[in-house]
Short mmCIF file of C-alpha atoms in Angstrom, two decimals:
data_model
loop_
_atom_site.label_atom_id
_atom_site.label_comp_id
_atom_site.label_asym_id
_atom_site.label_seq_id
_atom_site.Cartn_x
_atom_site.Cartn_y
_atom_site.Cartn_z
CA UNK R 1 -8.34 3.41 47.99
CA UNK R 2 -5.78 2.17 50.75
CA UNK R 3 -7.62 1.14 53.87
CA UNK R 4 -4.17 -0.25 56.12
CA UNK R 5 -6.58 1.39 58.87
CA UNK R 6 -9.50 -0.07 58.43
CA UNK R 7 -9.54 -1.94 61.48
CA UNK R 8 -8.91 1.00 63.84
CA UNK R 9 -11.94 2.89 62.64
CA UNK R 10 -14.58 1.90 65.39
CA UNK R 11 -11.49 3.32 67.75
CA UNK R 12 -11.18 6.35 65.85
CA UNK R 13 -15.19 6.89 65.96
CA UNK R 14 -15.06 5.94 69.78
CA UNK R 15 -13.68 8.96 70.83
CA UNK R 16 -9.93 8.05 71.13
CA UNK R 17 -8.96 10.77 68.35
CA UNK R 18 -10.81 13.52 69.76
CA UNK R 19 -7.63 15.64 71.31
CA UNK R 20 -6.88 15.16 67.20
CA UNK R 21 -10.35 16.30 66.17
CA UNK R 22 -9.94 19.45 68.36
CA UNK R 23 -6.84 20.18 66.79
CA UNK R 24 -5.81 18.14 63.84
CA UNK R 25 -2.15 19.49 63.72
CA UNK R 26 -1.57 18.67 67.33
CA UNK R 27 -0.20 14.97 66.66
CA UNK R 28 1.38 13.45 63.90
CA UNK R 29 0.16 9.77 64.90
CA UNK R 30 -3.47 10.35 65.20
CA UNK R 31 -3.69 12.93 62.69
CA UNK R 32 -2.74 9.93 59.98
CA UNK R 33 -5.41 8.12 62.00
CA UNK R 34 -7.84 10.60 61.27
CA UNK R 35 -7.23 11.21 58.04
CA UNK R 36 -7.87 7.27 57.26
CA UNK R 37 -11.27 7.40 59.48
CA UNK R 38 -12.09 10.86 57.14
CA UNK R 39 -10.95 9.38 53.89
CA UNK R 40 -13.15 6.02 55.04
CA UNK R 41 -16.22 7.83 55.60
CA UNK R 42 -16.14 10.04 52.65
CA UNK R 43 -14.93 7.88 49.85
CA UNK R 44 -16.18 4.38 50.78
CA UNK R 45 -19.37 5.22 52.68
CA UNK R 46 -20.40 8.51 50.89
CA UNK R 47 -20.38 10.93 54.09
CA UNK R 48 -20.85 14.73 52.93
CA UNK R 49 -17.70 17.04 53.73
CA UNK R 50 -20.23 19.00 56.33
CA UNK R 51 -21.53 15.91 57.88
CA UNK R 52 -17.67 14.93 58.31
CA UNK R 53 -16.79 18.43 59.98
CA UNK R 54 -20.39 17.77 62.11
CA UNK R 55 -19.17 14.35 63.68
CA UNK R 56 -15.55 15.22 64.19
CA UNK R 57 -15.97 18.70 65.52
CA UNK R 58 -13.77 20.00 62.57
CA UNK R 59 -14.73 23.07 60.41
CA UNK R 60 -15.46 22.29 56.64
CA UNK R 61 -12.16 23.38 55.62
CA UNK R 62 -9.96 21.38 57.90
CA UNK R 63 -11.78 18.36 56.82
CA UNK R 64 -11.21 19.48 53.02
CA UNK R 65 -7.77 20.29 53.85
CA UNK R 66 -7.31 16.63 55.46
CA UNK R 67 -8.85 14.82 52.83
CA UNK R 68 -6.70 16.48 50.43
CA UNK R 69 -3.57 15.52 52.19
CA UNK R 70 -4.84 11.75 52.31
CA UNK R 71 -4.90 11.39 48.37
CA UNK R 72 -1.41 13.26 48.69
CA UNK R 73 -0.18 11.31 50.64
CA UNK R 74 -1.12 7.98 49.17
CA UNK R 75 -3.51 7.15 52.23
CA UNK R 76 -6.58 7.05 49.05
CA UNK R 77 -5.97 6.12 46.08
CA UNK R 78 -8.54 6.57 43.52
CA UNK R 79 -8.23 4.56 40.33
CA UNK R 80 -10.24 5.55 37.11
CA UNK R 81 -11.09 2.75 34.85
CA UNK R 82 -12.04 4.06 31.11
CA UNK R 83 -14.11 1.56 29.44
CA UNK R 84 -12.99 3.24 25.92
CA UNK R 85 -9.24 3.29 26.28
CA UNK R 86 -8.24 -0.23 25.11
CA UNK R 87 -11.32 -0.62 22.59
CA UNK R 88 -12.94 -3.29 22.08
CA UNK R 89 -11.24 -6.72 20.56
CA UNK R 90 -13.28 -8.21 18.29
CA UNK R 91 -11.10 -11.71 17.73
CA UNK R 92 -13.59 -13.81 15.27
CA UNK R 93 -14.26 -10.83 13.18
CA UNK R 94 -10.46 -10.17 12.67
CA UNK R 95 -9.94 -14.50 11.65
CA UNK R 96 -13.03 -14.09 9.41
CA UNK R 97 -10.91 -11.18 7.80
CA UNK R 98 -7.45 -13.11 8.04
CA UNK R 99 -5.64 -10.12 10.10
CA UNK R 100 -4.29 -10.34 13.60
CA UNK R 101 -6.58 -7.59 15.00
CA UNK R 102 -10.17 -5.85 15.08
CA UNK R 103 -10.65 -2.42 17.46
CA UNK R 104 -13.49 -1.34 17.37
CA UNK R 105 -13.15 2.52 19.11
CA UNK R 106 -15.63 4.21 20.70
CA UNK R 107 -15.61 7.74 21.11
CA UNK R 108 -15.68 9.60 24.87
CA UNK R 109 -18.21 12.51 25.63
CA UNK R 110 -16.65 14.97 23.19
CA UNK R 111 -14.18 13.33 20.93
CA UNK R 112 -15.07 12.65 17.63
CA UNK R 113 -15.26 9.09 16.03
CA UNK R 114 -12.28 9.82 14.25
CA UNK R 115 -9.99 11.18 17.20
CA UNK R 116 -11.46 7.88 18.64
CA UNK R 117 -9.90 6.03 16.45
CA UNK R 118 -6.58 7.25 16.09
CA UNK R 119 -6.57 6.88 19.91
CA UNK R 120 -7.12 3.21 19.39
CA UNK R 121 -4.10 3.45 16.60
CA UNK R 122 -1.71 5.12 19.07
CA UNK R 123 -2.48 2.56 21.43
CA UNK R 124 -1.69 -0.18 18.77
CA UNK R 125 1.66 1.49 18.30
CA UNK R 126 2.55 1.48 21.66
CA UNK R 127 2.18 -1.95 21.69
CA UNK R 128 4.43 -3.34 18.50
CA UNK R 129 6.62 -0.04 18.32
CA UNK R 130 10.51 -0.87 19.59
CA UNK R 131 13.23 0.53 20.45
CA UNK R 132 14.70 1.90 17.27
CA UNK R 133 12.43 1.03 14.34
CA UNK R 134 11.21 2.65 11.58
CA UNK R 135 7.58 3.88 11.59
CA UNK R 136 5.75 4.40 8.23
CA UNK R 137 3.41 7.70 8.70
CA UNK R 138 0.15 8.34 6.09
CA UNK R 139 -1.43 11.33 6.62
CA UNK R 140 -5.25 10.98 6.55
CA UNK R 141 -8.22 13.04 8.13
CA UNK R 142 -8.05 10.93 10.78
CA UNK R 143 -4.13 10.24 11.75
CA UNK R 144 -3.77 13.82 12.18
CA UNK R 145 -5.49 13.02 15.35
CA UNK R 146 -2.45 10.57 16.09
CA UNK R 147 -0.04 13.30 17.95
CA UNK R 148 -2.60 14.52 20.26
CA UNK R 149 -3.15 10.47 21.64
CA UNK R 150 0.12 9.21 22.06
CA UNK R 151 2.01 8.96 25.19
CA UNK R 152 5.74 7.58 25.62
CA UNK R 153 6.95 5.53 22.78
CA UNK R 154 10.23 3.92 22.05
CA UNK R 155 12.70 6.34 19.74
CA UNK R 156 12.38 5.31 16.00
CA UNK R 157 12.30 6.82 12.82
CA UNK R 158 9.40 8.53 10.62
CA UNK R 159 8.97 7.71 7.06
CA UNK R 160 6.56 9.42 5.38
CA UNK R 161 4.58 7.42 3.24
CA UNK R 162 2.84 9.71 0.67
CA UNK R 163 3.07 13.29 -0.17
CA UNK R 164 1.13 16.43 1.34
CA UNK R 165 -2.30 15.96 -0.30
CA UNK R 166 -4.73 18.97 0.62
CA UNK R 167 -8.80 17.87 1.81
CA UNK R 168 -11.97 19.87 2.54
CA UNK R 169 -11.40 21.70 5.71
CA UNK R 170 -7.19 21.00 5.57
CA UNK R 171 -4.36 22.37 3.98
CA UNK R 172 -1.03 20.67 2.77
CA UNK R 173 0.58 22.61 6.00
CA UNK R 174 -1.17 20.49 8.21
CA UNK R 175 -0.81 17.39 5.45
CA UNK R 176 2.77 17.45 6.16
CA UNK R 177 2.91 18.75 9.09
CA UNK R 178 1.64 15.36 10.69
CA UNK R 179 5.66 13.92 9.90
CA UNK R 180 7.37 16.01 11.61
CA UNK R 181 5.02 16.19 14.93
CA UNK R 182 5.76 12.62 15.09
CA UNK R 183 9.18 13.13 14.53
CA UNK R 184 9.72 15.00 17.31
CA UNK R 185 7.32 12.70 19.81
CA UNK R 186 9.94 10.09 19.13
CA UNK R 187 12.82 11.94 18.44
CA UNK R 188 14.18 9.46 15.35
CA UNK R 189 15.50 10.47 12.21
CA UNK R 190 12.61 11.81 9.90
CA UNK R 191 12.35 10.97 6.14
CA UNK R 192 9.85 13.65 5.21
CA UNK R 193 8.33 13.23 1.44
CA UNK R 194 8.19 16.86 -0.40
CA UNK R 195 6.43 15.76 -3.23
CA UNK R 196 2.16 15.45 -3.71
CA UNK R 197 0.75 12.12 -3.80
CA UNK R 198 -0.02 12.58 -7.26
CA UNK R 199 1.25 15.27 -10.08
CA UNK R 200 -0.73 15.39 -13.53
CA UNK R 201 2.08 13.62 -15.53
CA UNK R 202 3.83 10.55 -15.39
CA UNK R 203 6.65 13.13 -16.59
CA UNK R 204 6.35 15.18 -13.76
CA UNK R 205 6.10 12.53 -11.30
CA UNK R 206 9.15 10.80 -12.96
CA UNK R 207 11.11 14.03 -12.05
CA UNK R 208 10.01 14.32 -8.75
CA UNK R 209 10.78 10.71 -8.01
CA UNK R 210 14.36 11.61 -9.45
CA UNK R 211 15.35 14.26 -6.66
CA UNK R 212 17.64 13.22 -4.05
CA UNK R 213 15.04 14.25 -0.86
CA UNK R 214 12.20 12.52 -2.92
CA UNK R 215 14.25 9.00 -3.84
CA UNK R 216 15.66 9.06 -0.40
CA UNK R 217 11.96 8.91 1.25
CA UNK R 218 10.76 6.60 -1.08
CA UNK R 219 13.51 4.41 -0.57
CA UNK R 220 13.25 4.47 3.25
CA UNK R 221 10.62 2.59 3.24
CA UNK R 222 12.13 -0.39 2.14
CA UNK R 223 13.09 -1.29 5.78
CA UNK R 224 9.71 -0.58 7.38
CA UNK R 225 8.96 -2.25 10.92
CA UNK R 226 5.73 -0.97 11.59
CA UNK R 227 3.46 1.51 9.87
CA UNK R 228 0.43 3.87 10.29
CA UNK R 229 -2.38 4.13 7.35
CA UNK R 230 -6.09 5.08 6.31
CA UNK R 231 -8.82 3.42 4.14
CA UNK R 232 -10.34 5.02 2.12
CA UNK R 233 -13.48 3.56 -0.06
CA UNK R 234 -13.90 4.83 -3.57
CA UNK R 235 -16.30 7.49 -3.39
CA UNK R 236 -16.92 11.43 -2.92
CA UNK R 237 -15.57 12.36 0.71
CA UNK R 238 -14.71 9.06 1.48
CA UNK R 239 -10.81 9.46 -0.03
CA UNK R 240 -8.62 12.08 -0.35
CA UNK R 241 -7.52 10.87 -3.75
CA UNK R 242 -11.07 10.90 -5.75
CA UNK R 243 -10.65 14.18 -5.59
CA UNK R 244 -7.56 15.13 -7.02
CA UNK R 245 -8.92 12.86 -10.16
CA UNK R 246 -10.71 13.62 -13.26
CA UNK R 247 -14.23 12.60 -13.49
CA UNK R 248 -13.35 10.25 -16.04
CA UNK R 249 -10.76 8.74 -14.31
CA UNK R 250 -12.97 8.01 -10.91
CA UNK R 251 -15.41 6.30 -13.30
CA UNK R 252 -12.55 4.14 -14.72
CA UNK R 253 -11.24 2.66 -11.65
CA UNK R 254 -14.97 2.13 -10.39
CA UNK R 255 -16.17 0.08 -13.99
CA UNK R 256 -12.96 -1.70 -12.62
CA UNK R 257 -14.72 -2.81 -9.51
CA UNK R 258 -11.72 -0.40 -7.12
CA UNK R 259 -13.80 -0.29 -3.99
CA UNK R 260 -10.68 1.03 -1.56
CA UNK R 261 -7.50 2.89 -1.28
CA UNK R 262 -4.72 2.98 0.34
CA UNK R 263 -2.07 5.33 0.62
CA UNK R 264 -3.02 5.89 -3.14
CA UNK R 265 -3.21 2.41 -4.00
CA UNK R 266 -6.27 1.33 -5.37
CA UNK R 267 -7.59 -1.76 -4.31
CA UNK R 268 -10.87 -4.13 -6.18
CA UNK R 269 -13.06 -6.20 -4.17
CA UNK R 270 -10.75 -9.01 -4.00
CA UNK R 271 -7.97 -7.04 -2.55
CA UNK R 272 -6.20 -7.02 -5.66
CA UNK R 273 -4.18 -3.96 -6.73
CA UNK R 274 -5.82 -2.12 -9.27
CA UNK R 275 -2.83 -1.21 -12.10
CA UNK R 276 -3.47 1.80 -14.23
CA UNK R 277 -2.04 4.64 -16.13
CA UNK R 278 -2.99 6.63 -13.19
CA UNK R 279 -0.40 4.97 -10.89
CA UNK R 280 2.68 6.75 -13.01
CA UNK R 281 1.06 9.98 -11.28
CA UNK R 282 1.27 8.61 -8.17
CA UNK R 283 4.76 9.39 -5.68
CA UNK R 284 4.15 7.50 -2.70
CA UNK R 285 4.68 4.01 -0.87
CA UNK R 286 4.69 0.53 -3.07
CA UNK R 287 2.45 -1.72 -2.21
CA UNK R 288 5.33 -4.20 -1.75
CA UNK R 289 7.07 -1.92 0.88
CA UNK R 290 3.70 -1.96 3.00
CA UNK R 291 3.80 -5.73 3.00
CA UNK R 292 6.91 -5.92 4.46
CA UNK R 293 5.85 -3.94 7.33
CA UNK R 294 3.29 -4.69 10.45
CA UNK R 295 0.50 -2.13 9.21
CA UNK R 296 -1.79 -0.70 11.70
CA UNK R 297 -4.97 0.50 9.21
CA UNK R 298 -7.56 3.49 10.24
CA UNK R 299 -10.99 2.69 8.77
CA UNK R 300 -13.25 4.93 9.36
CA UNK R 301 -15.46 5.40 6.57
CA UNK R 302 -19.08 4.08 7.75
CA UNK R 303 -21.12 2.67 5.19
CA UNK R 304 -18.19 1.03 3.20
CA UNK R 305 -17.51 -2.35 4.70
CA UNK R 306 -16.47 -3.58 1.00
CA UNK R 307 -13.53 -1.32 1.50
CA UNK R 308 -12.45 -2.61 4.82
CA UNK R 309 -12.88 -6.45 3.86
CA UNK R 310 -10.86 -5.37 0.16
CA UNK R 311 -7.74 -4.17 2.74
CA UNK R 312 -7.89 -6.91 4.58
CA UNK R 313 -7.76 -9.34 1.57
CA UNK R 314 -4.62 -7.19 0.06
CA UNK R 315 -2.62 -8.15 2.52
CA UNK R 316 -1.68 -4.91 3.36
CA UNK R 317 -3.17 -4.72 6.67
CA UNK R 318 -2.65 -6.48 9.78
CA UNK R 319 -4.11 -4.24 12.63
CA UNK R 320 -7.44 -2.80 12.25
CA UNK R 321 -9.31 0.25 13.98
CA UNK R 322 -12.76 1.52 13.05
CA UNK R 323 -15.90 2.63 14.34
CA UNK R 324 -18.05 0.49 16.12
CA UNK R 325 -21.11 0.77 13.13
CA UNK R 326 -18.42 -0.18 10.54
CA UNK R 327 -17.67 -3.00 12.30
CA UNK R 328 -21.08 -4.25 12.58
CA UNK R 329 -21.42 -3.63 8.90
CA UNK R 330 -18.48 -5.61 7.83
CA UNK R 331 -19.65 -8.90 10.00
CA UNK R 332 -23.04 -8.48 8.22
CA UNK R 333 -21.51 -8.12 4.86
CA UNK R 334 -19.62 -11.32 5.85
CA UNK R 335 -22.19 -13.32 6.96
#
């Protein structure tokens, strides 16, 4: 709060406003005065409104009305400090990991864990997106909290990493829908994907890949500056793609030791890519193309810090957000 009158408030409490008490419209000069002796006593000292209007011989409106005008006016300033909105840094975790960053989010009074995090990721892009670039986009359960969190941001260009890809409680609509919002927060060129993240043929997926809108996504992000994705661990509710799979194909990749995945890439303990028939059926971002990139990773699957330590081995991550549990879980697991 501004206090440039500070030192004029035993004057102002004398008596020498009290023409200004009476009638607080009367004169400019000690009206100002009197709004800095008000603003002093309510904010800094904790005087009630109607123990205000008692001492200054003012009704409970005019003080209201006065106080008002003081944070209008700039006389108080009051400055809100949210412990949440930067997260929390955790450097030796992310050099333990080999990644430039840890954030670990924490959620406000209301907001779920996951909006919490994508709050952190919006943050993150704010701080490496520039003036131009080309953003990567991956829908997950969680970035399609990204929109709602971001504020100003440099123009670039979307690329959309994978194709729409329904999920328990969310439809493709909303899948692909997350592109385009971002699309027009920036107000770049958008390279939306119209293909699923994976078809039931590498026949199919071959044909897809072979349309003009398709090839032209894919081969966007070649030239990726920054980009936006979720891990997943391998496990019922904990990707979007163990679904869309056969039984017997889930089974496969875990006797493999796949732990994590990425933007449909399917990662072992080790952080090495998991190759299979499976990835012919896949239509989405190579993992070469992510490497390239500065890749700002959502984790926020609790109980899975194999997954999160897999990404960071890949080398497909550099920035990562998750939940304050996770984290704990992945030091431990580390240790």
């Amino acid at each position: 709060m501004g206090r440039n009158a500070s030192s004029e408030r035993q004057d102002a409490q004398g008596g020498a406003l009290v023409g200004a008490a009476e009638s607080p419209d009367a004169d400019g000069e000690s009206v100002e005065a009197l709004k800095v002796v008000l603003a002093t006593e309510h904010y800094l000292d904790s005087v009630s409104k109607v123990e205000l209007a008692r001492r200054h011989g003012l009704s409970r409106f005019q003080v209201a009305r006065l106080l008002d005008e003081a944070r209008d006016e700039g006389i108080v300033r009051i400055e809100i400090v949210d412990p949440t909105a930067a997260g929390r840094d955790i450097a030796p975790l992310a050099r333990q990991l080999g990644i430039a960053s840890v954030t670990v989010a924490s959620s406000r009074p209301g907001e779920s864990m996951r909006a919490a995090i994508a709050r952190q990721v919006a943050g993150l892009l704010r701080a490496h997106l520039r003036e131009g670039a080309r953003l990567g986009v991956a829908w997950s359960r969680t970035l399609m909290h990204l929109p709602a969190a971001l504020g100003p941001l440099p123009s670039a260009d979307i690329v959309q990493l994978v194709g729409p890809l329904s999920a328990k409680g969310y439809s493709t609509a909303q899948s692909s829908g997350l592109v385009h919002a971002l699309g027009r927060h920036v107000g770049g060129q958008v390279w939306a994907l119209p293909a699923p993240l994976i078809v039931d043929s590498p026949q199919v997926a071959a044909s897809l890949r072979a349309m003009e809108e398709v090839r032209t996504a894919l081969d966007a992000a070649d030239t990726l500056d920054v980009a936006t994705v979720s891990i997943g661990a391998w496990s019922t509710g904990a990707s979007t793609l163990w679904a869309r799979l056969r039984p017997d194909e889930q089974q496969r990749a875990r006797d493999a030791g796949v732990v994590a995945e990425i933007s449909g890439i399917l990662l072992d303990r080790d952080g090495a890519v998991w190759h299979s028939a499976m990835e012919d059926r896949v239509i989405g971002v190579r993992p070469d193309q992510l490497r390239r990139a500065r890749v700002i990773a959502a984790a926020p699957a609790v109980g899975y810090p194999e997954a999160v330590i897999a990404a960071a081995r890949s080398g497909l991550v550099d920035d990562l957000v998750l939940a304050p549990e996770l984290a704990d879980q992945v030091a431990a697991r580390l240790a």
